[in-house]
XYZ file of C-alpha atoms in Angstrom:
667
model
C -15.478 -2.128 57.212
C -18.417 -4.458 57.823
C -20.163 -3.562 61.113
C -23.462 -4.037 62.866
C -23.951 -0.443 64.078
C -26.214 0.988 61.423
C -29.951 0.464 62.036
C -32.809 1.517 59.783
C -35.605 3.828 60.932
C -37.953 0.890 61.576
C -35.236 -0.810 63.674
C -34.937 -3.669 61.189
C -31.562 -4.690 59.712
C -30.909 -5.019 55.985
C -28.864 -7.771 54.279
C -25.435 -7.052 52.826
C -26.458 -7.192 49.188
C -29.338 -4.757 49.756
C -27.023 -2.166 51.309
C -24.526 -2.562 48.495
C -27.118 -2.070 45.757
C -28.634 0.960 47.457
C -25.185 2.478 47.746
C -24.949 2.305 43.969
C -28.185 4.190 43.576
C -30.331 1.586 41.812
C -31.669 -1.799 42.781
C -31.353 -2.927 39.166
C -27.678 -1.989 38.822
C -25.429 -5.017 38.523
C -22.037 -3.288 38.699
C -20.863 -3.247 42.319
C -17.984 -0.874 42.919
C -15.099 -2.108 45.060
C -15.150 1.060 47.153
C -18.878 0.765 47.649
C -18.450 -2.744 48.954
C -15.543 -1.673 51.130
C -17.409 1.183 52.837
C -20.921 -0.296 53.102
C -21.849 -1.453 56.588
C -23.254 -4.980 56.794
C -25.780 -4.931 59.566
C -27.233 -8.431 59.417
C -26.808 -11.836 57.895
C -28.659 -12.272 54.621
C -30.224 -15.331 56.266
C -32.563 -13.058 58.271
C -35.959 -12.307 56.732
C -36.671 -9.073 54.918
C -38.669 -6.461 56.816
C -42.378 -6.057 56.430
C -41.806 -2.706 54.825
C -39.672 -4.449 52.211
C -42.471 -6.923 51.525
C -44.979 -4.101 51.206
C -42.733 -2.269 48.763
C -42.450 -5.450 46.731
C -46.223 -5.853 46.629
C -46.602 -2.249 45.525
C -44.082 -2.868 42.768
C -46.165 -5.835 41.579
C -49.288 -3.713 41.154
C -47.962 -2.533 37.815
C -49.905 -3.702 34.812
C -48.602 -7.185 33.953
C -47.459 -7.943 30.434
C -47.359 -11.742 30.690
C -49.520 -14.478 32.176
C -46.724 -15.338 34.609
C -46.954 -11.774 35.893
C -50.678 -12.175 36.539
C -50.055 -15.374 38.510
C -47.384 -13.661 40.537
C -49.591 -10.712 41.432
C -52.436 -12.990 42.530
C -50.100 -15.013 44.679
C -48.538 -11.899 46.179
C -51.942 -10.475 47.140
C -52.926 -13.631 49.000
C -49.514 -14.487 50.462
C -49.594 -15.032 54.250
C -47.720 -12.593 56.483
C -45.890 -15.333 58.325
C -42.304 -16.107 57.453
C -41.552 -18.307 54.458
C -38.082 -19.549 53.642
C -36.975 -15.931 53.283
C -33.296 -16.526 52.568
C -34.206 -15.461 49.026
C -34.184 -11.690 48.573
C -35.816 -11.459 45.179
C -35.587 -7.663 45.186
C -31.803 -7.772 44.907
C -30.947 -10.892 42.880
C -29.484 -9.805 39.567
C -29.363 -12.741 37.187
C -30.521 -11.720 33.737
C -30.287 -7.980 34.269
C -28.439 -6.107 31.471
C -24.927 -5.336 32.668
C -23.197 -2.109 31.811
C -19.807 -2.099 30.203
C -17.202 -2.856 32.883
C -14.402 -0.696 31.577
C -12.750 1.119 34.497
C -9.664 -1.069 34.292
C -9.640 -0.678 30.497
C -9.778 3.114 30.815
C -6.850 3.049 33.234
C -4.806 0.958 30.812
C -5.412 3.341 27.863
C -5.074 6.595 29.844
C -1.559 7.335 28.549
C -1.652 5.999 24.985
C -0.311 8.107 22.131
C -2.624 9.219 19.310
C -1.536 6.442 16.876
C -1.998 3.875 19.657
C -5.467 5.256 20.474
C -6.532 5.018 16.822
C -5.162 1.483 16.715
C -7.225 0.564 19.816
C -10.348 2.110 18.242
C -9.742 0.137 15.046
C -9.336 -3.048 17.095
C -12.726 -2.389 18.756
C -14.639 -1.865 15.502
C -13.119 -5.082 14.134
C -14.684 -7.073 16.950
C -17.972 -8.853 16.302
C -19.451 -7.406 19.511
C -18.086 -3.897 18.971
C -21.177 -2.339 20.568
C -20.311 -3.897 23.937
C -17.329 -1.586 24.169
C -19.154 1.658 23.401
C -18.051 3.375 26.625
C -14.407 2.494 26.047
C -14.689 3.608 22.399
C -16.229 6.943 23.415
C -13.457 7.483 25.964
C -10.798 6.767 23.324
C -12.602 9.115 20.936
C -12.453 11.912 23.538
C -8.747 11.250 24.091
C -8.081 11.335 20.345
C -9.973 14.622 19.973
C -7.959 16.017 22.884
C -4.640 15.063 21.243
C -5.701 16.464 17.873
C -6.832 19.700 19.508
C -3.549 20.026 21.443
C -1.389 19.327 18.382
C -3.429 21.790 16.311
C -2.949 24.421 19.018
C 0.786 23.674 19.029
C 0.914 24.186 15.261
C -1.034 27.418 15.629
C 1.296 28.659 18.386
C 4.338 27.959 16.200
C 2.615 29.633 13.225
C 1.874 32.795 15.257
C 5.325 32.709 16.905
C 6.839 32.814 13.404
C 5.212 36.244 12.945
C 2.114 35.172 11.049
C -1.431 36.394 11.629
C -3.733 34.030 13.526
C -6.500 34.359 10.938
C -4.143 33.049 8.235
C -3.610 29.776 10.087
C -4.986 26.710 8.286
C -4.140 23.216 9.440
C -5.832 19.877 8.759
C -4.594 17.231 11.189
C -3.496 14.111 9.219
C -5.353 11.750 11.592
C -8.655 13.665 11.664
C -10.184 11.903 8.643
C -9.138 8.517 9.982
C -10.802 9.294 13.317
C -14.013 10.373 11.579
C -14.050 7.157 9.558
C -13.619 5.027 12.673
C -16.474 6.859 14.415
C -18.797 6.338 11.426
C -18.026 2.612 11.220
C -18.476 2.182 14.965
C -21.825 3.990 14.890
C -23.080 1.553 12.244
C -21.798 -1.464 14.168
C -23.275 -0.154 17.412
C -26.709 0.249 15.806
C -26.418 -3.268 14.421
C -25.367 -4.564 17.832
C -28.313 -2.813 19.542
C -30.778 -4.473 17.158
C -29.246 -7.888 17.855
C -29.395 -7.186 21.599
C -33.074 -6.377 21.394
C -33.744 -9.621 19.506
C -31.636 -11.582 21.988
C -33.383 -9.935 24.964
C -36.757 -10.981 23.538
C -35.525 -14.548 23.096
C -34.034 -14.580 26.611
C -37.310 -13.219 28.032
C -39.244 -16.144 26.545
C -36.642 -18.603 27.873
C -36.847 -17.167 31.412
C -40.647 -17.199 31.344
C -40.480 -20.906 30.416
C -38.127 -21.483 33.379
C -40.641 -19.767 35.681
C -43.397 -22.026 34.321
C -41.234 -25.081 35.098
C -40.692 -23.750 38.616
C -44.464 -23.255 39.103
C -45.158 -26.781 37.904
C -42.449 -28.160 40.221
C -44.359 -27.188 43.367
C -47.924 -27.143 42.021
C -48.015 -30.255 39.780
C -45.134 -32.386 41.022
C -45.177 -35.871 39.570
C -44.607 -38.857 41.824
C -40.973 -39.977 42.030
C -39.585 -36.588 40.974
C -36.146 -35.853 42.439
C -36.852 -32.365 43.765
C -33.233 -31.745 44.687
C -32.058 -32.432 41.129
C -35.012 -30.631 39.525
C -34.581 -27.365 41.510
C -30.841 -27.444 40.857
C -31.457 -27.712 37.128
C -33.971 -24.850 37.250
C -31.635 -22.623 39.269
C -28.737 -23.445 36.957
C -30.891 -22.741 33.897
C -31.947 -19.383 35.414
C -28.345 -18.494 36.170
C -27.167 -19.336 32.640
C -30.060 -17.696 30.809
C -29.158 -14.520 28.966
C -29.943 -10.914 29.829
C -33.285 -9.221 29.258
C -34.272 -5.605 28.808
C -34.248 -3.472 31.956
C -37.921 -2.628 31.468
C -38.743 -6.366 31.748
C -36.249 -7.316 34.426
C -37.864 -6.160 37.676
C -41.247 -7.859 37.245
C -39.631 -10.968 35.704
C -37.162 -11.262 38.584
C -39.951 -10.777 41.175
C -41.940 -13.558 39.509
C -39.046 -15.980 39.677
C -38.243 -15.394 43.330
C -41.907 -15.363 44.307
C -42.357 -18.852 42.844
C -39.018 -19.946 44.319
C -40.317 -18.916 47.758
C -43.531 -20.778 47.065
C -41.428 -23.838 46.241
C -39.509 -23.509 49.502
C -42.813 -23.210 51.402
C -43.909 -26.468 49.852
C -40.614 -27.997 50.957
C -41.327 -27.219 54.617
C -42.953 -30.674 54.651
C -40.006 -32.312 52.917
C -37.363 -32.533 55.659
C -35.149 -34.887 53.703
C -34.764 -32.394 50.868
C -34.169 -29.532 53.278
C -31.378 -31.452 54.975
C -29.766 -32.119 51.602
C -30.173 -28.484 50.555
C -28.807 -27.186 53.876
C -25.822 -29.568 53.721
C -25.060 -28.589 50.143
C -25.216 -24.877 50.920
C -23.162 -25.285 54.112
C -20.443 -26.964 52.083
C -20.572 -24.036 49.669
C -20.182 -21.602 52.561
C -17.210 -23.490 53.936
C -15.477 -23.404 50.544
C -16.127 -19.668 50.313
C -14.715 -19.105 53.822
C -11.573 -21.124 53.020
C -10.968 -19.112 49.871
C -11.528 -15.859 51.808
C -8.866 -16.930 54.321
C -6.403 -17.395 51.462
C -7.147 -13.869 50.244
C -5.846 -12.452 53.537
C -2.308 -13.263 52.358
C -2.813 -12.401 48.680
C 0.081 -10.023 47.696
C -2.056 -8.071 45.197
C -4.494 -6.173 47.416
C -6.733 -5.026 44.559
C -7.019 -8.608 43.308
C -8.009 -9.740 46.816
C -10.722 -7.051 47.052
C -12.107 -7.940 43.617
C -12.298 -11.645 44.426
C -13.823 -10.928 47.852
C -16.633 -9.086 46.101
C -17.177 -12.130 43.895
C -17.253 -14.384 46.998
C -19.985 -12.204 48.549
C -21.977 -12.606 45.340
C -21.557 -16.407 45.500
C -22.598 -16.373 49.165
C -25.794 -14.560 48.304
C -26.628 -16.617 45.202
C -25.420 -20.161 45.908
C -24.718 -20.593 49.640
C -28.153 -20.093 51.235
C -30.129 -21.302 53.004
C -28.341 -23.392 55.673
C -29.485 -24.955 58.926
C -30.370 -22.467 61.686
C -27.485 -23.474 63.956
C -24.914 -22.638 61.227
C -26.392 -19.424 59.847
C -25.003 -16.819 62.232
C -21.816 -18.769 62.945
C -20.728 -19.076 59.301
C -21.863 -15.554 58.456
C -19.940 -14.016 61.365
C -16.790 -15.936 60.387
C -17.069 -14.822 56.765
C -17.810 -11.246 57.836
C -14.751 -11.058 60.118
C -12.471 -12.322 57.352
C -14.004 -9.753 54.975
C -13.318 -6.984 57.480
C -9.663 -7.983 57.778
C -9.246 -8.026 54.005
C -10.836 -4.580 53.726
C -8.433 -3.286 56.344
C -5.670 -4.029 53.835
C -6.926 -1.169 51.675
C -4.365 1.003 53.450
C -1.685 -1.227 51.901
C -3.215 -0.632 48.485
C -3.231 3.129 49.054
C 0.413 2.988 50.124
C 1.303 0.985 47.014
C -0.530 3.434 44.775
C 1.148 6.417 46.501
C 4.565 4.802 46.096
C 3.969 4.039 42.410
C 2.616 7.531 41.723
C 5.579 9.200 43.457
C 7.966 6.994 41.462
C 6.141 7.984 38.244
C 6.351 11.655 39.225
C 10.102 11.378 39.752
C 10.567 9.692 36.361
C 8.375 12.250 34.586
C 10.261 15.154 36.202
C 13.543 13.660 34.979
C 12.110 13.475 31.460
C 11.069 17.137 31.684
C 14.602 18.063 32.807
C 16.090 16.195 29.831
C 13.768 18.081 27.480
C 14.884 21.381 29.065
C 18.554 20.465 28.504
C 17.924 19.524 24.873
C 16.259 22.914 24.296
C 19.264 24.761 25.784
C 22.477 23.062 24.510
C 25.788 24.157 26.028
C 27.562 24.363 22.653
C 26.378 25.974 19.451
C 24.010 23.371 17.927
C 24.173 22.252 14.315
C 21.796 20.398 12.011
C 23.017 17.002 13.232
C 22.386 17.995 16.844
C 18.792 19.007 16.153
C 18.051 15.883 14.126
C 19.328 13.663 16.949
C 17.463 15.788 19.494
C 14.191 15.442 17.579
C 14.519 11.634 17.759
C 15.404 11.837 21.461
C 12.447 14.141 22.158
C 10.081 11.659 20.495
C 11.490 8.853 22.646
C 11.112 10.952 25.802
C 7.567 11.936 24.838
C 6.560 8.292 24.301
C 8.178 7.272 27.588
C 6.383 10.097 29.434
C 2.976 9.097 28.074
C 3.524 5.418 28.873
C 4.259 6.114 32.533
C 1.350 5.732 34.933
C -0.463 8.386 36.943
C 1.141 10.798 39.427
C -0.334 12.257 42.657
C -3.503 14.135 41.782
C -2.426 17.369 43.499
C 0.522 17.783 41.087
C -0.923 16.026 38.050
C -2.035 19.156 36.154
C 1.180 21.042 36.932
C 3.315 18.107 35.807
C 1.404 17.803 32.517
C 1.549 21.565 31.883
C 5.317 21.619 32.539
C 5.770 18.771 30.065
C 3.806 20.565 27.335
C 5.519 23.906 28.058
C 9.041 22.564 27.664
C 8.076 20.601 24.556
C 6.854 23.858 23.023
C 10.052 25.636 24.121
C 12.138 22.951 22.415
C 10.151 23.292 19.179
C 10.458 27.081 19.295
C 14.267 27.012 19.710
C 14.586 24.324 17.027
C 12.474 26.348 14.577
C 14.567 29.465 15.216
C 17.684 27.484 14.329
C 16.249 26.315 11.031
C 15.133 29.826 10.147
C 18.758 30.925 10.494
C 19.861 27.841 8.596
C 18.165 29.098 5.448
C 20.741 31.876 5.047
C 23.610 29.408 5.527
C 22.036 27.171 2.893
C 22.491 29.917 0.314
C 26.172 30.154 1.302
C 26.469 26.372 0.933
C 24.871 26.646 -2.502
C 27.542 29.098 -3.621
C 30.286 26.755 -2.380
C 28.823 23.804 -4.237
C 28.457 25.839 -7.440
C 32.177 26.577 -7.228
C 32.933 22.857 -6.907
C 30.710 22.175 -9.924
C 32.584 24.738 -11.998
C 35.957 23.270 -10.994
C 34.726 19.786 -11.906
C 33.503 21.005 -15.302
C 36.783 22.821 -15.994
C 38.786 19.652 -15.325
C 36.397 17.026 -16.662
C 38.510 16.608 -19.859
C 41.903 16.838 -18.139
C 44.302 13.980 -18.895
C 46.861 14.946 -16.262
C 45.759 11.957 -14.242
C 48.248 12.406 -11.433
C 46.798 15.803 -10.689
C 43.212 15.426 -11.832
C 42.343 12.149 -10.062
C 43.285 13.454 -6.578
C 41.557 16.703 -7.485
C 38.254 14.974 -8.238
C 38.514 12.864 -5.088
C 39.045 16.036 -3.090
C 36.105 17.685 -4.839
C 33.903 14.784 -3.769
C 35.165 14.957 -0.161
C 34.592 18.722 -0.071
C 31.086 18.208 -1.446
C 30.226 15.922 1.486
C 31.565 18.414 4.015
C 29.431 21.274 2.746
C 26.064 21.484 4.469
C 22.549 21.527 3.042
C 21.400 23.774 0.218
C 17.835 25.001 -0.418
C 15.561 22.031 -1.090
C 14.562 23.345 -4.528
C 18.223 23.238 -5.675
C 19.343 19.968 -4.048
C 18.699 17.643 -6.987
C 19.787 20.153 -9.623
C 23.263 20.864 -8.209
C 23.883 17.213 -7.404
C 23.002 16.123 -10.946
C 25.396 18.722 -12.413
C 28.226 17.736 -10.088
C 27.738 14.016 -10.684
C 27.640 14.518 -14.464
C 30.969 16.398 -14.440
C 32.624 13.760 -12.208
C 31.300 10.899 -14.334
C 32.579 12.561 -17.514
C 36.103 12.771 -16.050
C 36.241 9.222 -14.684
C 34.770 7.717 -17.852
C 37.466 9.481 -19.880
C 40.060 8.379 -17.327
C 39.134 4.711 -17.633
C 38.954 4.872 -21.440
C 42.370 6.509 -21.900
C 44.102 4.339 -19.324
C 42.981 1.175 -21.076
C 44.593 2.418 -24.323
C 48.037 3.386 -22.978
C 48.852 0.544 -20.582
C 51.414 -0.878 -23.021
C 53.630 2.266 -22.913
C 53.836 2.607 -19.136
C 56.905 0.402 -18.656
C 58.831 2.364 -21.299
C 57.690 5.589 -19.655
C 59.084 4.357 -16.349
C 62.495 3.685 -17.901
C 62.600 7.188 -19.412
C 61.541 8.814 -16.142
C 64.101 6.767 -14.212
C 66.816 8.128 -16.524
C 65.602 11.739 -16.124
C 65.523 11.312 -12.328
C 69.152 10.194 -12.331
C 70.089 13.225 -14.481
C 68.249 15.536 -12.078
C 70.035 14.066 -9.063
C 73.409 14.790 -10.748
C 72.682 18.545 -11.159
C 74.499 20.969 -8.824
C 74.327 24.776 -8.428
C 76.838 25.500 -11.189
C 76.090 27.890 -14.028
C 73.543 26.485 -16.498
C 71.958 24.237 -13.916
C 68.598 26.053 -14.145
C 68.443 25.467 -17.894
C 69.181 21.761 -17.333
C 66.413 21.581 -14.738
C 63.962 23.246 -17.140
C 64.918 20.765 -19.889
C 64.494 17.776 -17.567
C 61.145 19.100 -16.283
C 59.909 19.634 -19.834
C 60.944 16.129 -20.826
C 59.347 14.721 -17.691
C 56.036 16.437 -18.507
C 56.048 14.910 -21.988
C 56.339 11.362 -20.663
C 53.075 9.581 -19.963
C 52.016 7.377 -17.062
C 53.998 4.656 -15.367
C 52.716 1.351 -13.915
C 50.726 1.722 -10.701
C 53.312 -0.103 -8.627
C 55.980 2.394 -9.848
C 54.078 5.587 -9.026
C 56.493 6.372 -6.207
C 58.955 7.650 -8.838
C 56.782 10.760 -9.288
C 57.060 11.638 -5.612
C 60.783 10.991 -5.679
C 61.156 13.255 -8.729
C 59.137 16.095 -7.155
C 61.162 15.859 -3.952
C 64.451 15.938 -5.854
C 63.176 18.827 -7.997
C 62.373 20.913 -4.894
C 65.849 20.258 -3.519
C 67.557 21.328 -6.759
C 65.342 24.423 -7.075
C 66.195 25.398 -3.531
C 69.884 24.755 -4.212
C 69.725 27.065 -7.231
C 67.493 29.581 -5.436
C 64.622 29.470 -7.915
C 60.881 28.779 -7.551
C 59.061 26.155 -9.540
C 56.679 28.660 -11.034
C 59.688 30.532 -12.542
C 60.722 27.503 -14.569
C 60.202 27.680 -18.317
C 58.555 24.478 -19.469
C 58.145 23.830 -23.161
C 55.765 21.516 -24.929
C 53.095 21.609 -22.222
C 49.637 20.537 -23.337
C 46.671 22.787 -22.812
C 45.557 20.692 -19.837
C 49.031 20.803 -18.300
C 49.160 24.587 -18.711
C 45.695 24.884 -17.167
C 46.763 22.683 -14.273
C 49.946 24.706 -13.726
C 47.966 27.963 -13.804
C 45.524 26.533 -11.279
C 48.345 25.573 -8.920
C 49.879 29.056 -9.149
C 46.471 30.641 -8.515
C 46.083 28.562 -5.380
C 49.586 29.459 -4.245
C 48.875 33.163 -4.860
C 45.668 32.969 -2.813
C 47.487 31.229 0.053
C 50.343 33.720 -0.013
C 48.003 36.726 -0.062
C 46.128 35.341 2.947
C 49.415 34.800 4.777
C 50.541 38.389 4.080
C 47.205 39.812 5.290
C 47.442 37.744 8.477
C 50.981 38.961 9.202
C 50.004 42.611 8.570
C 47.003 42.216 10.898
C 49.237 40.786 13.603
C 51.603 43.778 13.288
C 48.629 46.090 13.751
C 48.096 44.825 17.308
C 51.319 46.537 18.473
C 50.960 50.084 19.810
C 54.070 51.016 17.818
C 53.633 49.158 14.569
C 56.097 51.193 12.500
C 59.155 49.713 10.818
C 61.351 51.512 13.353
C 60.172 49.127 16.081
C 63.092 46.680 16.485
C 60.670 43.931 17.580
C 58.975 44.032 14.197
C 62.095 44.222 12.012
C 62.148 40.506 11.131
C 58.403 40.493 10.561
C 58.542 43.361 8.086
C 61.410 41.679 6.248
C 59.358 38.490 5.901
C 56.378 40.518 4.663
C 58.549 42.227 2.041
C 60.021 38.902 0.963
C 56.572 37.338 0.575
C 55.264 40.361 -1.344
C 58.206 40.064 -3.713
C 57.494 36.372 -4.105
C 53.825 37.183 -4.692
C 54.681 39.634 -7.455
C 56.938 37.089 -9.121
C 54.180 34.464 -8.983
C 51.689 36.861 -10.551
C 54.116 37.566 -13.402
C 54.600 33.846 -13.969
C 50.839 33.338 -14.021
C 50.497 36.178 -16.528
C 53.077 34.563 -18.781
C 51.263 31.247 -18.694
C 47.931 32.832 -19.478
C 49.435 34.917 -22.320
C 51.357 31.954 -23.744
C 54.816 33.437 -23.131
C 55.924 30.533 -20.926
C 55.679 27.907 -23.650
């Protein structure tokens, strides 16, 4: 808050801008921190004259060896200047036009504090593409440090995973993919920064000459004023030219600035005799002060507290540079009013702190929720599969990006929150990696399953039993999709073999079907007749032989039109009914004239039936084993044992039928 309680050792008060610059540690520093302005006591209006000690220190500063003629003139004038008060509203020690400004980047640093590594590199690239890249050297260096931090952390993560996998630390070798890009950006920026520095030096030299010319004009204005000169307009043009002139080197600034304000004071001394000008100057500056006060009043209700504080600082700078001097009767009155408004605005800093605390607590809550989600993803309730981990990896990346984009959290928990985030990310990666280590063994099992499908496809690639083979190949393709991943080195090889076998079958299928379309209608008529004959068969003696004859004839008939395919299902259904009626299994039928493909297909069906029956028998025998008394004498198991015996008998019969087919006895 701005007060009047602090008094210097020589009991003289200092102006606001002097206190502010001393707080920052250097009278040549042009960046004024908001907090410095907020906490610096203002003990006196800047309208009051500087202390004698201040004047003495200025004179001592001017004893340095001058480098320009204007400096010599200034020193001579300073040595002979009277002790009485001049128009001392100008504090030339603290005015800062033309001083090199440092890179104002605090707000920039805040905005890039939570960028990801790709975003940081993108920001660095954007900086080096700017014509004035060197201006942003502090921001670039900060981004470089952040990038190095990310690369170091990710390298450490890789190393931790490498060691966790059972490897020796000295065997770890990892080259981060973004390291070379970062090095390239740094090299380009260094070249641009050197180029920028050279241009700055040239510009500073040019600006120095321009400001020295302005000082010469100011000297001539009060020492060689021509008759009829409008002093008000002339001094305004000089002050505007000084304000708009560019920066100079720090080594030149102090003496140059002292020269300007010395001659400006000399000009004001000359104006003591020009009351008309003084009245115009005072009126102009008073109007400036009133505008500044009105704007300060508006800032009291500005919703964004930080914006109000920033603009208030700018208003104080305007007050110092453009709103003095004013008439004596308005000096203290306007200053006190402006000071009181400033104090009330600074009191709103508590609102800003409350806003920041609220935002940081909200960010902490959101970040903790993200950490909890990461913990849940690392510990799934059900057994995870490949699909789960792939989806989780995408989700983790989204959560990580969201976490980094969130703003800051309370400082006291900031490190713990960040460490928790990194810890649970590592835990997730560890659990995920363990899963994929176990997945390698399952991939070999999947490979064996796919090799079996390939062999089946090759065995049936030349089959012309379309009714059986087409569904078979469709099933093979469905089964292929259901089987999981195989080792990466075998993926392309097994797929190419499987695709080749499937393509061979379907190409043959299309070629043969195009050639036999004309016979399908006749085939349908023949099959329709056989179906009617089959329906007429009963369980009388000789019925089995009739069924075998019909089945053989049916097998020798080719395809029927697509819209008539339902006759095949109807025939198979009727056949099962007649076989059941005559108490005989299909595999016991003797079928003559079967082609090699038809025999192979029949053998395959019987093999599948044998495998299913054997599995069923094993299951039933295992179930019997759960009883404490599993002998045949147990009345509870009588029916079960009878079913087992029946199925074993059926199994033996099926094996004999398969043997006959394979040996050619069934033809």
